[in-house]
Amino acid sequence: MPLKTGRFYESADVVIDGDKCITCGLCVKVCKGAPLFVEDQIIKVDQNRVFGCIACGQCMAVCPTKAIKINGRGMTPDDLIELPKMEEIANYEHLMSLMLSRRSVRNFKNQRIEREKIAKILEAAATAPNGLGSSDVEVLILDGNDKVEEFTLDLVNLLKKNKWVFSPLMLKAYKPFMSRETYESIESFASTAIDTFLKKYEEGQNWLTYSAPLAMYFHSSPYADPIDPYIPATYAMLAAQTLGLGSCMIGTPQFILNFFGKRTKKKYGIPLKNKNGLMIIFGYPSVKYSFAIKRTFSDIKFY
């Protein structure tokens, strides 16, 4: 049965060039949609096996003779590109240097980000793995302070209209229906954060999207794995760091849009069913950090 996503409900087409195929079996070994199999020393395709071709591209990528072509579910043979040379791949030290240099930046210069850099961020983010073969992640791009501020004002108005939901009286009413952790998180963060966002905005300070010149909202269909939007969002932050940009994860927009933002979602072309999302803001930092910060996990266990 084909694997259904928000974009596709059919198998991709797999064509094997018998003149190029050397029956090494690597494609069968890496294929987890499972339409490929070996029979009589020939690689064959049966789309009725397991999920059929989900267009993950593994077979095209592993084939040493380029004998396989995939068409469908967002993939074509033109998507096959050469691997970077070993000397071009970042080693552990270089990768750690990049990650240690990244901080959550909320102070930006009044400088617009070039479209070329936006394109590079998106190109890097699109390489992120996902749970469906073909990505179900969508990206809303707010390019320019005016667009980010318009989006922010829409969120602020939603908060003003619905802040009563987080009043002490309402929280007490919800308490019997929540876990202790959920209640304490809302009590200790949501009410204070909302009051702060609104107060600061009235004072001319944007503590919601920090007057960034660029914001990207990564969101996905309900068919996707819940974490699918967060991985490309993280890739986008790392890519931005290599381009001299600062970035920061902003989780509040998802919360506001999901609970109160039906009309706002429609305005910005976000499908109403898309619940999982994360906003990243970008800009040229107006402050320079002198040190990195070491972080640790809550716990690590070897079993």
PDB file of C-alpha atoms in Angstrom, residues 23-298:
ATOM      1  CA  THR A  23      23.089  -6.660  -9.853  1.00  0.00           C
ATOM      2  CA  CYS A  24      25.291  -5.683  -6.931  1.00  0.00           C
ATOM      3  CA  GLY A  25      22.190  -5.657  -4.706  1.00  0.00           C
ATOM      4  CA  LEU A  26      23.027  -2.400  -2.929  1.00  0.00           C
ATOM      5  CA  CYS A  27      19.736  -0.823  -3.962  1.00  0.00           C
ATOM      6  CA  VAL A  28      17.771  -3.710  -2.466  1.00  0.00           C
ATOM      7  CA  LYS A  29      19.827  -3.516   0.710  1.00  0.00           C
ATOM      8  CA  VAL A  30      19.057   0.171   1.353  1.00  0.00           C
ATOM      9  CA  CYS A  31      15.443   0.159   0.089  1.00  0.00           C
ATOM     10  CA  LYS A  32      13.049   0.324   3.049  1.00  0.00           C
ATOM     11  CA  GLY A  33       9.884   1.059   1.077  1.00  0.00           C
ATOM     12  CA  ALA A  34      10.710  -2.458  -0.154  1.00  0.00           C
ATOM     13  CA  PRO A  35       9.514  -2.494  -3.798  1.00  0.00           C
ATOM     14  CA  LEU A  36      12.972  -3.646  -4.962  1.00  0.00           C
ATOM     15  CA  PHE A  37      14.021  -7.286  -4.807  1.00  0.00           C
ATOM     16  CA  VAL A  38      16.373  -9.697  -6.548  1.00  0.00           C
ATOM     17  CA  GLU A  39      14.979 -12.567  -8.589  1.00  0.00           C
ATOM     18  CA  ASP A  40      16.894 -14.715 -11.061  1.00  0.00           C
ATOM     19  CA  GLN A  41      19.900 -12.384 -10.728  1.00  0.00           C
ATOM     20  CA  ILE A  42      17.769  -9.427 -11.836  1.00  0.00           C
ATOM     21  CA  ILE A  43      16.662  -6.399  -9.792  1.00  0.00           C
ATOM     22  CA  LYS A  44      12.884  -6.208 -10.038  1.00  0.00           C
ATOM     23  CA  VAL A  45      10.230  -3.740  -8.860  1.00  0.00           C
ATOM     24  CA  ASP A  46       6.928  -4.630  -7.200  1.00  0.00           C
ATOM     25  CA  GLN A  47       5.025  -1.592  -5.898  1.00  0.00           C
ATOM     26  CA  ASN A  48       2.682  -3.868  -3.913  1.00  0.00           C
ATOM     27  CA  ARG A  49       5.463  -4.855  -1.516  1.00  0.00           C
ATOM     28  CA  VAL A  50       5.169  -3.056   1.857  1.00  0.00           C
ATOM     29  CA  PHE A  51       4.896   0.710   1.040  1.00  0.00           C
ATOM     30  CA  GLY A  52       6.065   0.686  -2.553  1.00  0.00           C
ATOM     31  CA  CYS A  53       8.515   3.405  -3.598  1.00  0.00           C
ATOM     32  CA  ILE A  54       8.329   6.351  -1.183  1.00  0.00           C
ATOM     33  CA  ALA A  55      10.924   8.372  -3.173  1.00  0.00           C
ATOM     34  CA  CYS A  56      13.525   8.447  -0.434  1.00  0.00           C
ATOM     35  CA  GLY A  57      16.176   8.311  -3.169  1.00  0.00           C
ATOM     36  CA  GLN A  58      18.348   5.775  -1.353  1.00  0.00           C
ATOM     37  CA  CYS A  59      18.555   3.405  -4.311  1.00  0.00           C
ATOM     38  CA  MET A  60      19.556   6.172  -6.755  1.00  0.00           C
ATOM     39  CA  ALA A  61      22.140   7.483  -4.301  1.00  0.00           C
ATOM     40  CA  VAL A  62      23.777   4.096  -3.689  1.00  0.00           C
ATOM     41  CA  CYS A  63      23.799   2.744  -7.258  1.00  0.00           C
ATOM     42  CA  PRO A  64      27.417   2.906  -8.560  1.00  0.00           C
ATOM     43  CA  THR A  65      26.374   2.817 -12.248  1.00  0.00           C
ATOM     44  CA  LYS A  66      23.411   5.263 -12.200  1.00  0.00           C
ATOM     45  CA  ALA A  67      21.142   2.471 -13.371  1.00  0.00           C
ATOM     46  CA  ILE A  68      18.097   3.627 -11.369  1.00  0.00           C
ATOM     47  CA  LYS A  69      15.732   6.501 -12.075  1.00  0.00           C
ATOM     48  CA  ILE A  70      12.902   7.643  -9.820  1.00  0.00           C
ATOM     49  CA  ASN A  71      10.030   9.851 -10.900  1.00  0.00           C
ATOM     50  CA  GLY A  72       7.195  10.897  -8.617  1.00  0.00           C
ATOM     51  CA  ARG A  73       6.434  11.995  -5.050  1.00  0.00           C
ATOM     52  CA  GLY A  74       8.450  15.149  -5.634  1.00  0.00           C
ATOM     53  CA  MET A  75      11.557  13.437  -7.026  1.00  0.00           C
ATOM     54  CA  THR A  76      13.112  13.193 -10.501  1.00  0.00           C
ATOM     55  CA  PRO A  77      16.430  11.761 -11.769  1.00  0.00           C
ATOM     56  CA  ASP A  78      17.731  15.353 -11.915  1.00  0.00           C
ATOM     57  CA  ASP A  79      17.739  15.414  -8.108  1.00  0.00           C
ATOM     58  CA  LEU A  80      20.751  13.079  -8.105  1.00  0.00           C
ATOM     59  CA  ILE A  81      23.873  15.195  -7.502  1.00  0.00           C
ATOM     60  CA  GLU A  82      27.526  14.417  -6.807  1.00  0.00           C
ATOM     61  CA  LEU A  83      28.625  13.889  -3.218  1.00  0.00           C
ATOM     62  CA  PRO A  84      30.960  16.559  -1.793  1.00  0.00           C
ATOM     63  CA  LYS A  85      34.619  15.616  -1.828  1.00  0.00           C
ATOM     64  CA  MET A  86      36.021  14.353   1.460  1.00  0.00           C
ATOM     65  CA  GLU A  87      38.260  17.391   1.843  1.00  0.00           C
ATOM     66  CA  GLU A  88      35.182  19.628   1.534  1.00  0.00           C
ATOM     67  CA  ILE A  89      33.284  17.932   4.349  1.00  0.00           C
ATOM     68  CA  ALA A  90      33.513  19.595   7.774  1.00  0.00           C
ATOM     69  CA  ASN A  91      35.323  17.486  10.350  1.00  0.00           C
ATOM     70  CA  TYR A  92      34.188  17.203  13.967  1.00  0.00           C
ATOM     71  CA  GLU A  93      36.281  20.143  15.141  1.00  0.00           C
ATOM     72  CA  HIS A  94      34.918  22.428  12.419  1.00  0.00           C
ATOM     73  CA  LEU A  95      31.354  21.353  13.132  1.00  0.00           C
ATOM     74  CA  MET A  96      31.792  21.915  16.872  1.00  0.00           C
ATOM     75  CA  SER A  97      33.266  25.355  16.208  1.00  0.00           C
ATOM     76  CA  LEU A  98      30.193  26.261  14.173  1.00  0.00           C
ATOM     77  CA  MET A  99      27.746  25.006  16.789  1.00  0.00           C
ATOM     78  CA  LEU A 100      29.595  26.602  19.701  1.00  0.00           C
ATOM     79  CA  SER A 101      29.677  29.934  17.891  1.00  0.00           C
ATOM     80  CA  ARG A 102      25.895  29.975  17.456  1.00  0.00           C
ATOM     81  CA  ARG A 103      23.852  31.775  20.083  1.00  0.00           C
ATOM     82  CA  SER A 104      20.195  32.742  20.255  1.00  0.00           C
ATOM     83  CA  VAL A 105      20.345  36.284  18.885  1.00  0.00           C
ATOM     84  CA  ARG A 106      17.515  38.723  19.607  1.00  0.00           C
ATOM     85  CA  ASN A 107      19.257  42.002  18.814  1.00  0.00           C
ATOM     86  CA  PHE A 108      19.553  42.856  15.138  1.00  0.00           C
ATOM     87  CA  LYS A 109      20.890  45.627  12.942  1.00  0.00           C
ATOM     88  CA  ASN A 110      18.406  47.507  10.788  1.00  0.00           C
ATOM     89  CA  GLN A 111      19.674  45.716   7.702  1.00  0.00           C
ATOM     90  CA  ARG A 112      17.696  43.593   5.280  1.00  0.00           C
ATOM     91  CA  ILE A 113      18.969  40.115   4.475  1.00  0.00           C
ATOM     92  CA  GLU A 114      19.962  39.510   0.871  1.00  0.00           C
ATOM     93  CA  ARG A 115      17.752  37.186  -1.170  1.00  0.00           C
ATOM     94  CA  GLU A 116      20.847  35.143  -2.085  1.00  0.00           C
ATOM     95  CA  LYS A 117      21.391  34.334   1.590  1.00  0.00           C
ATOM     96  CA  ILE A 118      17.720  33.487   2.087  1.00  0.00           C
ATOM     97  CA  ALA A 119      17.966  31.063  -0.839  1.00  0.00           C
ATOM     98  CA  LYS A 120      21.059  29.435   0.700  1.00  0.00           C
ATOM     99  CA  ILE A 121      19.325  29.029   4.063  1.00  0.00           C
ATOM    100  CA  LEU A 122      16.363  27.327   2.391  1.00  0.00           C
ATOM    101  CA  GLU A 123      18.635  25.131   0.274  1.00  0.00           C
ATOM    102  CA  ALA A 124      20.457  23.931   3.379  1.00  0.00           C
ATOM    103  CA  ALA A 125      17.251  23.453   5.383  1.00  0.00           C
ATOM    104  CA  ALA A 126      15.731  21.328   2.608  1.00  0.00           C
ATOM    105  CA  THR A 127      18.468  18.703   3.081  1.00  0.00           C
ATOM    106  CA  ALA A 128      17.028  17.781   6.494  1.00  0.00           C
ATOM    107  CA  PRO A 129      15.819  14.200   6.944  1.00  0.00           C
ATOM    108  CA  ASN A 130      12.129  13.490   7.437  1.00  0.00           C
ATOM    109  CA  GLY A 131       9.906  10.543   8.192  1.00  0.00           C
ATOM    110  CA  LEU A 132       8.047  10.278   4.879  1.00  0.00           C
ATOM    111  CA  GLY A 133      10.641  10.128   2.119  1.00  0.00           C
ATOM    112  CA  SER A 134       9.274  13.261   0.483  1.00  0.00           C
ATOM    113  CA  SER A 135       9.036  16.194   2.888  1.00  0.00           C
ATOM    114  CA  ASP A 136       5.662  17.387   4.153  1.00  0.00           C
ATOM    115  CA  VAL A 137       7.245  20.523   5.618  1.00  0.00           C
ATOM    116  CA  GLU A 138       6.086  23.937   4.388  1.00  0.00           C
ATOM    117  CA  VAL A 139       7.814  27.269   5.009  1.00  0.00           C
ATOM    118  CA  LEU A 140       6.237  30.695   5.454  1.00  0.00           C
ATOM    119  CA  ILE A 141       8.835  33.412   4.759  1.00  0.00           C
ATOM    120  CA  LEU A 142       8.364  36.898   6.169  1.00  0.00           C
ATOM    121  CA  ASP A 143      10.973  38.890   4.264  1.00  0.00           C
ATOM    122  CA  GLY A 144      11.592  42.374   5.634  1.00  0.00           C
ATOM    123  CA  ASN A 145      10.839  44.197   8.887  1.00  0.00           C
ATOM    124  CA  ASP A 146       7.471  45.343   7.562  1.00  0.00           C
ATOM    125  CA  LYS A 147       6.289  41.781   6.938  1.00  0.00           C
ATOM    126  CA  VAL A 148       7.616  40.522  10.279  1.00  0.00           C
ATOM    127  CA  GLU A 149       5.982  43.436  12.105  1.00  0.00           C
ATOM    128  CA  GLU A 150       2.651  42.863  10.353  1.00  0.00           C
ATOM    129  CA  PHE A 151       2.709  39.217  11.418  1.00  0.00           C
ATOM    130  CA  THR A 152       3.708  40.244  14.951  1.00  0.00           C
ATOM    131  CA  LEU A 153       0.856  42.738  15.208  1.00  0.00           C
ATOM    132  CA  ASP A 154      -1.592  40.034  14.167  1.00  0.00           C
ATOM    133  CA  LEU A 155      -0.260  37.812  16.977  1.00  0.00           C
ATOM    134  CA  VAL A 156      -0.377  40.672  19.489  1.00  0.00           C
ATOM    135  CA  ASN A 157      -4.020  41.361  18.634  1.00  0.00           C
ATOM    136  CA  LEU A 158      -4.825  37.680  19.131  1.00  0.00           C
ATOM    137  CA  LEU A 159      -3.139  37.763  22.539  1.00  0.00           C
ATOM    138  CA  LYS A 160      -5.028  40.903  23.564  1.00  0.00           C
ATOM    139  CA  LYS A 161      -8.315  39.311  22.591  1.00  0.00           C
ATOM    140  CA  ASN A 162      -7.659  35.990  24.315  1.00  0.00           C
ATOM    141  CA  LYS A 163      -5.429  36.787  27.304  1.00  0.00           C
ATOM    142  CA  TRP A 164      -8.391  36.148  29.624  1.00  0.00           C
ATOM    143  CA  VAL A 165      -7.916  32.440  28.899  1.00  0.00           C
ATOM    144  CA  PHE A 166      -4.769  32.552  31.038  1.00  0.00           C
ATOM    145  CA  SER A 167      -6.202  34.519  33.942  1.00  0.00           C
ATOM    146  CA  PRO A 168      -5.745  32.994  37.431  1.00  0.00           C
ATOM    147  CA  LEU A 169      -9.474  32.233  37.598  1.00  0.00           C
ATOM    148  CA  MET A 170      -9.485  30.350  34.289  1.00  0.00           C
ATOM    149  CA  LEU A 171      -6.299  28.461  35.164  1.00  0.00           C
ATOM    150  CA  LYS A 172      -7.932  27.206  38.352  1.00  0.00           C
ATOM    151  CA  ALA A 173     -10.882  26.011  36.285  1.00  0.00           C
ATOM    152  CA  TYR A 174      -8.555  24.129  33.894  1.00  0.00           C
ATOM    153  CA  LYS A 175      -6.377  22.656  36.633  1.00  0.00           C
ATOM    154  CA  PRO A 176      -8.361  19.410  37.209  1.00  0.00           C
ATOM    155  CA  PHE A 177      -8.045  18.576  33.503  1.00  0.00           C
ATOM    156  CA  MET A 178      -4.283  19.145  33.207  1.00  0.00           C
ATOM    157  CA  SER A 179      -1.203  17.318  34.318  1.00  0.00           C
ATOM    158  CA  ARG A 180       0.699  19.026  37.102  1.00  0.00           C
ATOM    159  CA  GLU A 181       3.567  19.773  34.730  1.00  0.00           C
ATOM    160  CA  THR A 182       1.293  21.396  32.135  1.00  0.00           C
ATOM    161  CA  TYR A 183      -0.453  23.506  34.763  1.00  0.00           C
ATOM    162  CA  GLU A 184       2.794  24.663  36.359  1.00  0.00           C
ATOM    163  CA  SER A 185       4.326  25.460  32.971  1.00  0.00           C
ATOM    164  CA  ILE A 186       1.358  27.609  31.981  1.00  0.00           C
ATOM    165  CA  GLU A 187       1.133  29.235  35.395  1.00  0.00           C
ATOM    166  CA  SER A 188       4.831  30.086  35.591  1.00  0.00           C
ATOM    167  CA  PHE A 189       5.403  31.048  31.946  1.00  0.00           C
ATOM    168  CA  ALA A 190       2.335  31.752  29.809  1.00  0.00           C
ATOM    169  CA  SER A 191       0.628  34.405  31.919  1.00  0.00           C
ATOM    170  CA  THR A 192       3.824  36.332  32.618  1.00  0.00           C
ATOM    171  CA  ALA A 193       5.051  36.012  29.031  1.00  0.00           C
ATOM    172  CA  ILE A 194       1.773  37.241  27.524  1.00  0.00           C
ATOM    173  CA  ASP A 195       1.616  40.243  29.865  1.00  0.00           C
ATOM    174  CA  THR A 196       5.228  41.047  29.032  1.00  0.00           C
ATOM    175  CA  PHE A 197       4.744  40.721  25.271  1.00  0.00           C
ATOM    176  CA  LEU A 198       1.749  43.073  25.344  1.00  0.00           C
ATOM    177  CA  LYS A 199       3.267  45.615  27.723  1.00  0.00           C
ATOM    178  CA  LYS A 200       6.546  45.810  25.822  1.00  0.00           C
ATOM    179  CA  TYR A 201       4.722  46.106  22.489  1.00  0.00           C
ATOM    180  CA  GLU A 202       2.720  49.051  23.807  1.00  0.00           C
ATOM    181  CA  GLU A 203       6.038  50.627  24.844  1.00  0.00           C
ATOM    182  CA  GLY A 204       7.377  50.215  21.322  1.00  0.00           C
ATOM    183  CA  GLN A 205       9.503  47.128  21.992  1.00  0.00           C
ATOM    184  CA  ASN A 206       8.881  43.897  20.107  1.00  0.00           C
ATOM    185  CA  TRP A 207       9.655  41.028  22.489  1.00  0.00           C
ATOM    186  CA  LEU A 208       7.771  38.530  20.355  1.00  0.00           C
ATOM    187  CA  THR A 209       9.759  38.531  17.099  1.00  0.00           C
ATOM    188  CA  TYR A 210      12.337  41.140  18.177  1.00  0.00           C
ATOM    189  CA  SER A 211      11.915  43.337  15.081  1.00  0.00           C
ATOM    190  CA  ALA A 212      13.904  40.852  13.013  1.00  0.00           C
ATOM    191  CA  PRO A 213      14.329  41.577   9.295  1.00  0.00           C
ATOM    192  CA  LEU A 214      13.519  37.964   8.395  1.00  0.00           C
ATOM    193  CA  ALA A 215      11.392  35.190   9.869  1.00  0.00           C
ATOM    194  CA  MET A 216      10.637  31.695   8.656  1.00  0.00           C
ATOM    195  CA  TYR A 217       7.809  29.583  10.033  1.00  0.00           C
ATOM    196  CA  PHE A 218       8.403  25.868   9.417  1.00  0.00           C
ATOM    197  CA  HIS A 219       5.211  23.808   9.688  1.00  0.00           C
ATOM    198  CA  SER A 220       3.996  20.417   8.484  1.00  0.00           C
ATOM    199  CA  SER A 221       0.879  18.453   7.634  1.00  0.00           C
ATOM    200  CA  PRO A 222      -0.743  16.111  10.181  1.00  0.00           C
ATOM    201  CA  TYR A 223       0.589  13.154   8.170  1.00  0.00           C
ATOM    202  CA  ALA A 224       4.174  14.134   8.987  1.00  0.00           C
ATOM    203  CA  ASP A 225       6.167  13.077  11.997  1.00  0.00           C
ATOM    204  CA  PRO A 226       5.612  15.747  14.686  1.00  0.00           C
ATOM    205  CA  ILE A 227       9.309  16.632  14.742  1.00  0.00           C
ATOM    206  CA  ASP A 228       9.643  17.049  10.959  1.00  0.00           C
ATOM    207  CA  PRO A 229       9.447  20.895  10.953  1.00  0.00           C
ATOM    208  CA  TYR A 230      11.973  21.256  13.774  1.00  0.00           C
ATOM    209  CA  ILE A 231      14.841  19.524  11.990  1.00  0.00           C
ATOM    210  CA  PRO A 232      14.957  21.793   8.908  1.00  0.00           C
ATOM    211  CA  ALA A 233      14.448  24.762  11.232  1.00  0.00           C
ATOM    212  CA  THR A 234      17.606  23.725  13.076  1.00  0.00           C
ATOM    213  CA  TYR A 235      19.477  23.265   9.802  1.00  0.00           C
ATOM    214  CA  ALA A 236      18.348  26.765   8.807  1.00  0.00           C
ATOM    215  CA  MET A 237      19.850  28.234  11.982  1.00  0.00           C
ATOM    216  CA  LEU A 238      23.197  26.534  11.387  1.00  0.00           C
ATOM    217  CA  ALA A 239      23.230  27.636   7.751  1.00  0.00           C
ATOM    218  CA  ALA A 240      22.491  31.207   8.823  1.00  0.00           C
ATOM    219  CA  GLN A 241      25.439  31.100  11.208  1.00  0.00           C
ATOM    220  CA  THR A 242      27.808  30.294   8.338  1.00  0.00           C
ATOM    221  CA  LEU A 243      26.457  33.340   6.467  1.00  0.00           C
ATOM    222  CA  GLY A 244      27.200  35.790   9.280  1.00  0.00           C
ATOM    223  CA  LEU A 245      23.608  35.928  10.511  1.00  0.00           C
ATOM    224  CA  GLY A 246      22.181  35.526  13.975  1.00  0.00           C
ATOM    225  CA  SER A 247      19.038  33.503  14.627  1.00  0.00           C
ATOM    226  CA  CYS A 248      16.663  32.427  17.369  1.00  0.00           C
ATOM    227  CA  MET A 249      13.910  29.836  17.777  1.00  0.00           C
ATOM    228  CA  ILE A 250      10.516  31.334  18.623  1.00  0.00           C
ATOM    229  CA  GLY A 251       7.898  28.833  19.781  1.00  0.00           C
ATOM    230  CA  THR A 252       5.108  31.239  20.742  1.00  0.00           C
ATOM    231  CA  PRO A 253       3.635  31.756  17.222  1.00  0.00           C
ATOM    232  CA  GLN A 254       2.749  28.066  16.933  1.00  0.00           C
ATOM    233  CA  PHE A 255       0.888  28.181  20.236  1.00  0.00           C
ATOM    234  CA  ILE A 256      -1.042  31.337  19.340  1.00  0.00           C
ATOM    235  CA  LEU A 257      -1.904  30.195  15.816  1.00  0.00           C
ATOM    236  CA  ASN A 258      -3.108  26.764  16.913  1.00  0.00           C
ATOM    237  CA  PHE A 259      -5.370  28.031  19.705  1.00  0.00           C
ATOM    238  CA  PHE A 260      -6.623  31.375  18.449  1.00  0.00           C
ATOM    239  CA  GLY A 261      -5.363  31.982  14.930  1.00  0.00           C
ATOM    240  CA  LYS A 262      -7.754  30.349  12.461  1.00  0.00           C
ATOM    241  CA  ARG A 263      -8.226  33.536  10.438  1.00  0.00           C
ATOM    242  CA  THR A 264      -4.562  34.455  10.785  1.00  0.00           C
ATOM    243  CA  LYS A 265      -3.527  31.055   9.442  1.00  0.00           C
ATOM    244  CA  LYS A 266      -5.750  31.589   6.425  1.00  0.00           C
ATOM    245  CA  LYS A 267      -4.276  35.054   5.857  1.00  0.00           C
ATOM    246  CA  TYR A 268      -0.730  33.674   5.680  1.00  0.00           C
ATOM    247  CA  GLY A 269      -1.575  30.517   3.756  1.00  0.00           C
ATOM    248  CA  ILE A 270      -0.939  28.104   6.627  1.00  0.00           C
ATOM    249  CA  PRO A 271      -3.254  25.077   6.350  1.00  0.00           C
ATOM    250  CA  LEU A 272      -5.564  24.909   9.360  1.00  0.00           C
ATOM    251  CA  LYS A 273      -4.662  21.265   9.976  1.00  0.00           C
ATOM    252  CA  ASN A 274      -0.942  22.049  10.233  1.00  0.00           C
ATOM    253  CA  LYS A 275      -0.387  22.058  13.997  1.00  0.00           C
ATOM    254  CA  ASN A 276       3.338  21.400  14.355  1.00  0.00           C
ATOM    255  CA  GLY A 277       5.522  24.389  13.649  1.00  0.00           C
ATOM    256  CA  LEU A 278       8.453  26.520  14.724  1.00  0.00           C
ATOM    257  CA  MET A 279       9.466  30.069  13.813  1.00  0.00           C
ATOM    258  CA  ILE A 280      13.075  31.110  13.319  1.00  0.00           C
ATOM    259  CA  ILE A 281      14.009  34.780  13.233  1.00  0.00           C
ATOM    260  CA  PHE A 282      17.166  35.950  11.444  1.00  0.00           C
ATOM    261  CA  GLY A 283      19.217  39.099  11.145  1.00  0.00           C
ATOM    262  CA  TYR A 284      22.649  40.652  11.297  1.00  0.00           C
ATOM    263  CA  PRO A 285      23.570  40.730  15.022  1.00  0.00           C
ATOM    264  CA  SER A 286      23.906  44.141  16.622  1.00  0.00           C
ATOM    265  CA  VAL A 287      25.871  42.676  19.535  1.00  0.00           C
ATOM    266  CA  LYS A 288      29.041  40.599  19.547  1.00  0.00           C
ATOM    267  CA  TYR A 289      29.498  37.720  21.951  1.00  0.00           C
ATOM    268  CA  SER A 290      32.963  37.190  23.392  1.00  0.00           C
ATOM    269  CA  PHE A 291      32.531  33.675  24.734  1.00  0.00           C
ATOM    270  CA  ALA A 292      30.696  30.422  24.078  1.00  0.00           C
ATOM    271  CA  ILE A 293      28.614  28.677  26.732  1.00  0.00           C
ATOM    272  CA  LYS A 294      29.012  25.006  27.623  1.00  0.00           C
ATOM    273  CA  ARG A 295      25.706  23.157  27.958  1.00  0.00           C
ATOM    274  CA  THR A 296      24.741  19.742  29.298  1.00  0.00           C
ATOM    275  CA  PHE A 297      21.839  17.324  29.054  1.00  0.00           C
ATOM    276  CA  SER A 298      19.487  16.731  31.961  1.00  0.00           C
TER     277      SER A 298
END
